[in-house]
Tab-separated table of C-alpha atoms in Angstrom:
chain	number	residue	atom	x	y	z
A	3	UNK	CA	-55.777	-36.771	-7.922
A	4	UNK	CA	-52.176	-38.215	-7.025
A	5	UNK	CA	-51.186	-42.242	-8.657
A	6	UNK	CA	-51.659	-44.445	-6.146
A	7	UNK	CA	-48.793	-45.191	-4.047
A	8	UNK	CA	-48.319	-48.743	-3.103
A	9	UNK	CA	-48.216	-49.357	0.760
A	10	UNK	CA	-45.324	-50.689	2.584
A	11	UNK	CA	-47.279	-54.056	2.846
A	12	UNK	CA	-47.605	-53.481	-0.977
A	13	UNK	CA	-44.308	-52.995	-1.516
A	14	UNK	CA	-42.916	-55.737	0.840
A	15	UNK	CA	-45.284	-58.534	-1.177
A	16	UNK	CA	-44.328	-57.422	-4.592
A	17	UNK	CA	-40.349	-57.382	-3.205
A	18	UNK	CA	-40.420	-61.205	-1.913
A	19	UNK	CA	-42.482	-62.589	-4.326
A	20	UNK	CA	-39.960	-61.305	-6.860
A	21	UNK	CA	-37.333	-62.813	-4.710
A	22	UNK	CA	-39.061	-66.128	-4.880
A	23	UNK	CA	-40.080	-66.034	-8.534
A	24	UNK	CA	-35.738	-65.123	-9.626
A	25	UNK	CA	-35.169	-68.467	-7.904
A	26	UNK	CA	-33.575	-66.842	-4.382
A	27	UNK	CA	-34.725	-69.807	-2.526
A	28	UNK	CA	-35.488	-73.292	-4.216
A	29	UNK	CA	-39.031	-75.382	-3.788
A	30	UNK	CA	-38.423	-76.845	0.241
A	31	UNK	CA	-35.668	-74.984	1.399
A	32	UNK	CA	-36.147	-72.902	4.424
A	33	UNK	CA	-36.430	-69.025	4.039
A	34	UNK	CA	-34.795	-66.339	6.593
A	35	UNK	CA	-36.505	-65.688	9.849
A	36	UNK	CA	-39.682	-62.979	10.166
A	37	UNK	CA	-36.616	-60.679	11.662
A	38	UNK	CA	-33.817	-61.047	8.945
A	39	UNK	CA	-36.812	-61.315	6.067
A	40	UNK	CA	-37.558	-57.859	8.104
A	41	UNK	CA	-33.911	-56.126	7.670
A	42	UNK	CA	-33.295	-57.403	4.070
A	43	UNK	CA	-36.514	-55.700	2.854
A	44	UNK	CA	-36.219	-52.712	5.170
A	45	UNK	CA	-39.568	-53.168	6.997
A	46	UNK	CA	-41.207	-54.030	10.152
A	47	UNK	CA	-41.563	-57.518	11.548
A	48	UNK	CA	-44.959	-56.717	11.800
A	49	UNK	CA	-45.337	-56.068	7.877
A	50	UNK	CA	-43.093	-59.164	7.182
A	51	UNK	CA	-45.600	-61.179	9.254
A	52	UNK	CA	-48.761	-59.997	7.083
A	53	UNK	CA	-46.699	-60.742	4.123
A	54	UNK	CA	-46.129	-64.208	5.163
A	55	UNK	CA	-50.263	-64.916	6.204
A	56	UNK	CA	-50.928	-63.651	2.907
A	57	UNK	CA	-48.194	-66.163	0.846
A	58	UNK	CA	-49.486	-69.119	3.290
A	59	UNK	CA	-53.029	-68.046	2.524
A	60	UNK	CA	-52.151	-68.837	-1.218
A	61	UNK	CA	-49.801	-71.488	-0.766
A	62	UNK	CA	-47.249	-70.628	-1.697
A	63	UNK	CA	-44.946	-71.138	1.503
A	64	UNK	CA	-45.409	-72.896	4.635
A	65	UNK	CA	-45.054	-71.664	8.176
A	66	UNK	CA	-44.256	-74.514	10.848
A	67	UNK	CA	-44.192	-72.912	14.167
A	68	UNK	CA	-40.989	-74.008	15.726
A	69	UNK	CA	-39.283	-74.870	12.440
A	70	UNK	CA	-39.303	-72.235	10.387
A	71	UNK	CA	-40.689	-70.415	7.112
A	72	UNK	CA	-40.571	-73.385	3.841
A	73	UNK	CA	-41.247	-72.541	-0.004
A	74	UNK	CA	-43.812	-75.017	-0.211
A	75	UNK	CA	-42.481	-77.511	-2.555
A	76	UNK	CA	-45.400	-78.212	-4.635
A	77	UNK	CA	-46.402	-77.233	-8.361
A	78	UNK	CA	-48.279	-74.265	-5.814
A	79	UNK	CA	-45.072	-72.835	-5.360
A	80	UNK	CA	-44.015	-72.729	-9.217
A	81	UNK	CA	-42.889	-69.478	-10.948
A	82	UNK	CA	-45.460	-69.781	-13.075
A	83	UNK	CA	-48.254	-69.904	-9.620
A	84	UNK	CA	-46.219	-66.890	-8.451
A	85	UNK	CA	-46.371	-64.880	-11.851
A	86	UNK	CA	-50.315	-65.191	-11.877
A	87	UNK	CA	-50.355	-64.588	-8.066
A	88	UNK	CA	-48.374	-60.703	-9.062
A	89	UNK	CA	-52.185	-60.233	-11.061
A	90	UNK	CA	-53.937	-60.008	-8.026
A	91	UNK	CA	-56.112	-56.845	-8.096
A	92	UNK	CA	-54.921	-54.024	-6.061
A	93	UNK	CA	-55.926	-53.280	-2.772
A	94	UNK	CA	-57.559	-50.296	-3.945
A	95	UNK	CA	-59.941	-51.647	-6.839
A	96	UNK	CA	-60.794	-54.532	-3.747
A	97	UNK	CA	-62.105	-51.772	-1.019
A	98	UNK	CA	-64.027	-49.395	-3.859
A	99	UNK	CA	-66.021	-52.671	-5.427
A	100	UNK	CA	-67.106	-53.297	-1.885
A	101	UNK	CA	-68.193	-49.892	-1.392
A	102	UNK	CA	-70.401	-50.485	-4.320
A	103	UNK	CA	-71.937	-53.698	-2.485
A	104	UNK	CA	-71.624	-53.797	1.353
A	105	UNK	CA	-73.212	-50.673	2.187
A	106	UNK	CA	-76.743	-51.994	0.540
A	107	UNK	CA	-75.997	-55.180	1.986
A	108	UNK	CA	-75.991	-53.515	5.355
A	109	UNK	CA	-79.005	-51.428	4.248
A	110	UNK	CA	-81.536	-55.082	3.971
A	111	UNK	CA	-79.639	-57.061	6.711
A	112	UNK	CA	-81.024	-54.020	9.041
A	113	UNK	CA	-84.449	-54.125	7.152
A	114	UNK	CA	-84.605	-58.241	7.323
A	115	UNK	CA	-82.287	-59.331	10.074
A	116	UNK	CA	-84.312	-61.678	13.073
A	117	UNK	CA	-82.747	-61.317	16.396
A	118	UNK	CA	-80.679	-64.631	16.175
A	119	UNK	CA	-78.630	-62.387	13.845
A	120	UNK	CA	-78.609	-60.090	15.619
A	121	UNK	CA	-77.207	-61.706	18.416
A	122	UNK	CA	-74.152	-64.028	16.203
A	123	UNK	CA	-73.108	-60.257	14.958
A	124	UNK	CA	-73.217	-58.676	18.284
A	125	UNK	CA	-71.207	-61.185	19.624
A	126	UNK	CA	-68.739	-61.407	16.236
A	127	UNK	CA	-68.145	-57.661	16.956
A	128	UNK	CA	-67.615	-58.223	20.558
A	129	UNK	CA	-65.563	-60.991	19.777
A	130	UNK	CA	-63.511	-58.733	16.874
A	131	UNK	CA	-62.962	-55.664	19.411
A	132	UNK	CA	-61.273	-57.833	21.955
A	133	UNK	CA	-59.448	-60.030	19.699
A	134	UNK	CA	-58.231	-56.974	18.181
A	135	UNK	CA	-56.406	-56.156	21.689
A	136	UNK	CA	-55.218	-59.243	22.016
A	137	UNK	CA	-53.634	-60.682	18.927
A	138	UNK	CA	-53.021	-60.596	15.179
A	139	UNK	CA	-55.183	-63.654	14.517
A	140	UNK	CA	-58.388	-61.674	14.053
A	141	UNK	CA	-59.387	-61.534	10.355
A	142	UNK	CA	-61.361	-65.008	10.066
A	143	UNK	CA	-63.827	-62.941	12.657
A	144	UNK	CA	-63.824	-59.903	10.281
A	145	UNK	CA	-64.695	-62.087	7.525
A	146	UNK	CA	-67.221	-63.607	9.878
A	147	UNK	CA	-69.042	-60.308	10.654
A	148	UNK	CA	-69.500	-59.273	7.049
A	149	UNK	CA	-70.466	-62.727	5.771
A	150	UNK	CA	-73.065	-62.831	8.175
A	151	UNK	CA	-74.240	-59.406	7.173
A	152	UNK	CA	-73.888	-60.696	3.331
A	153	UNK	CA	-76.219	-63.408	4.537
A	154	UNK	CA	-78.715	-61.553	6.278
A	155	UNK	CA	-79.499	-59.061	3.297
A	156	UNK	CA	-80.748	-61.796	1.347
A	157	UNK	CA	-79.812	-60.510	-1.678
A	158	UNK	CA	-78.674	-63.050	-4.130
A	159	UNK	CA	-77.226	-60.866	-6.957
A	160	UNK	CA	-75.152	-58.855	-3.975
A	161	UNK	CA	-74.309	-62.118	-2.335
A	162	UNK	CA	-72.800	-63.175	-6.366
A	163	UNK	CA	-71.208	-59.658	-6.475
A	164	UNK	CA	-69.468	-59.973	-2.879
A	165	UNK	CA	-68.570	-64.097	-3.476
A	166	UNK	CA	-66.780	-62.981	-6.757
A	167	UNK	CA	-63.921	-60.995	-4.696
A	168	UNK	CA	-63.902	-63.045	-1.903
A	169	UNK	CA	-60.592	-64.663	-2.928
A	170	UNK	CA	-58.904	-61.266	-2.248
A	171	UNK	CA	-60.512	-60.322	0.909
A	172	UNK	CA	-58.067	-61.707	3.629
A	173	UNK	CA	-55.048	-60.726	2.107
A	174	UNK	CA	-56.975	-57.382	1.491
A	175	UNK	CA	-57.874	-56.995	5.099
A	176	UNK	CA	-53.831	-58.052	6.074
A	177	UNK	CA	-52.803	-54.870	4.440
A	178	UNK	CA	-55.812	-52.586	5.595
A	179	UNK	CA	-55.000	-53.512	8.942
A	180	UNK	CA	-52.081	-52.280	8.699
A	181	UNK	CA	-52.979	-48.442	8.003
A	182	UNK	CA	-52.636	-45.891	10.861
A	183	UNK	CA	-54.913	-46.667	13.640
A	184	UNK	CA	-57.267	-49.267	11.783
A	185	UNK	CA	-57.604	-51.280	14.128
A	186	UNK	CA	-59.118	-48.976	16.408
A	187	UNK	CA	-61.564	-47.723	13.673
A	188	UNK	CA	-62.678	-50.624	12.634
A	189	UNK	CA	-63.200	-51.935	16.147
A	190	UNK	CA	-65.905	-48.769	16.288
A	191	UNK	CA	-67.211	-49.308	13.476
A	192	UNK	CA	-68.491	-53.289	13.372
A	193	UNK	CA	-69.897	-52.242	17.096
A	194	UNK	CA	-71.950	-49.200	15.207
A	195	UNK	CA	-73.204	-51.142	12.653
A	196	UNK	CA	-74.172	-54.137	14.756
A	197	UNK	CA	-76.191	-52.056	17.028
A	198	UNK	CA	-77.783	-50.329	13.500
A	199	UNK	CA	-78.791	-53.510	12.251
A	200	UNK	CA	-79.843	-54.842	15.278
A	201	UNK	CA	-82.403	-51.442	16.123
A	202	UNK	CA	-83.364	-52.300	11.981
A	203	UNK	CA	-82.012	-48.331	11.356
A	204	UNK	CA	-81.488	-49.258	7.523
A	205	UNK	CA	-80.236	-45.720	6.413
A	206	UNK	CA	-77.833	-45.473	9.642
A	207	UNK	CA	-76.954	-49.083	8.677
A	208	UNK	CA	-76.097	-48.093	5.244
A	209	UNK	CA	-74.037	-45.086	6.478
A	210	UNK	CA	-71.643	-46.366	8.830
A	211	UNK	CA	-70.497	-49.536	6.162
A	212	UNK	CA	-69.860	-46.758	3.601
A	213	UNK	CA	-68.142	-44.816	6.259
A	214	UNK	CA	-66.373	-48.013	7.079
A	215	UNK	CA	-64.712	-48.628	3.813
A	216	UNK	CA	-64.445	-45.242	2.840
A	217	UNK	CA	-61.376	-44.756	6.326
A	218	UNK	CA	-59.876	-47.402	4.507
A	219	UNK	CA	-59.834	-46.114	0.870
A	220	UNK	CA	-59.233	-42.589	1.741
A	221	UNK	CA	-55.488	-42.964	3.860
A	222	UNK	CA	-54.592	-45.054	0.066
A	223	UNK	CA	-55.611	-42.188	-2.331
A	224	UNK	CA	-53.936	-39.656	-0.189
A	225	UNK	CA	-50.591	-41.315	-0.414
């Protein structure tokens, strides 16, 4: 099997947090717009815009709508913040530890789930698909769905398991979201597993999370 290849999101992160960390721009000062931090680092302004979520998400800038993009100027911000920030684990490691969890999570929410569950991830998938269509701002619904699964396996040593990499899951689903037609398969695939788990098909349950996570990890290992 090939290294893995860093994605473009990958790449873009690692690029301007180095920028930030070699003292480009100070603590408070503004950075370039989403379109010129776009054209320095030779991406999209999409990309740059996932980037950006993800370094607000950790604090280390701020995004003012109407202002601009700051370098927060806070000990947050620090080189030191920013060197342990570069330790994150890769997007890879993230996606295979939750193939080890979510899919039996899944498998007990479908065994155990009542119908008011049922119905709150019905209408989080519902909600996901069309948000998904609509806008970027979709991911706290994503969380939403699986948390709710988490929940509804009643698993405690799972629930441990899945809390301990929570602090890399939005910034993980930033840069799964933006593989080739993601979107579209994940859209399928939180409908699928909410009807599963709401007709208590454990096994089909099961199935379609590993599916899930496996379209995301294969598009990385194949680069």
């Amino acid at each position: 099997m090939e290294a893995y290849k860093e994605t473009i999101y990958e790449k873009a992160l690692r690029e301007l947090k180095e920028k930030i960390i070699n003292g480009e721009w100070q603590p408070g000062q503004r950075l370039p717009s989403m379109k010129q931090l776009a054209q320095i680092l030779g991406v999209s302004v999409t990309t740059i815009r996932e980037v950006l979520h993800t370094l607000e998400n950790k604090n280390i800038v701020s995004i003012e709508h109407g202002r601009g993009i700051y370098l927060r100027n806070d000990p947050n911000s620090s080189a030191t913040q920013m060197i342990s920030v570069n330790q994150d684990v890769s997007l890879l490691s993230v996606l295979k530890a939750r193939l080890l969890v979510e899919p039996k999570q899944a498998y007990f929410c479908a065994q155990r789930a009542d119908e008011h569950l049922c119905n709150e991830l019905e209408a989080a998938a519902n909600k996901l698909d069309s948000e998904m269509h609509i806008h970027d701002d979709f991911l706290k619904t994503d969380l939403l769905f699986h948390q709710l699964i988490a929940e509804g396996a009643r698993e405690p040593a799972l629930q441990t398991m899945s809390n301990s990499i929570e602090q890399y899951q939005i910034s993980g689903r930033r840069m799964t979201n933006t593989l080739p037609l993601m979107r579209t398969k994940a859209a399928l695939y939180h409908q699928l597993i909410s009807a599963a788990i709401a007709t208590h098909n454990a096994v089909e349950a099961e199935q379609l999370m590993t599916m899930h996570i496996e379209s995301m990890i294969a598009p990385l290992e194949q680069k």
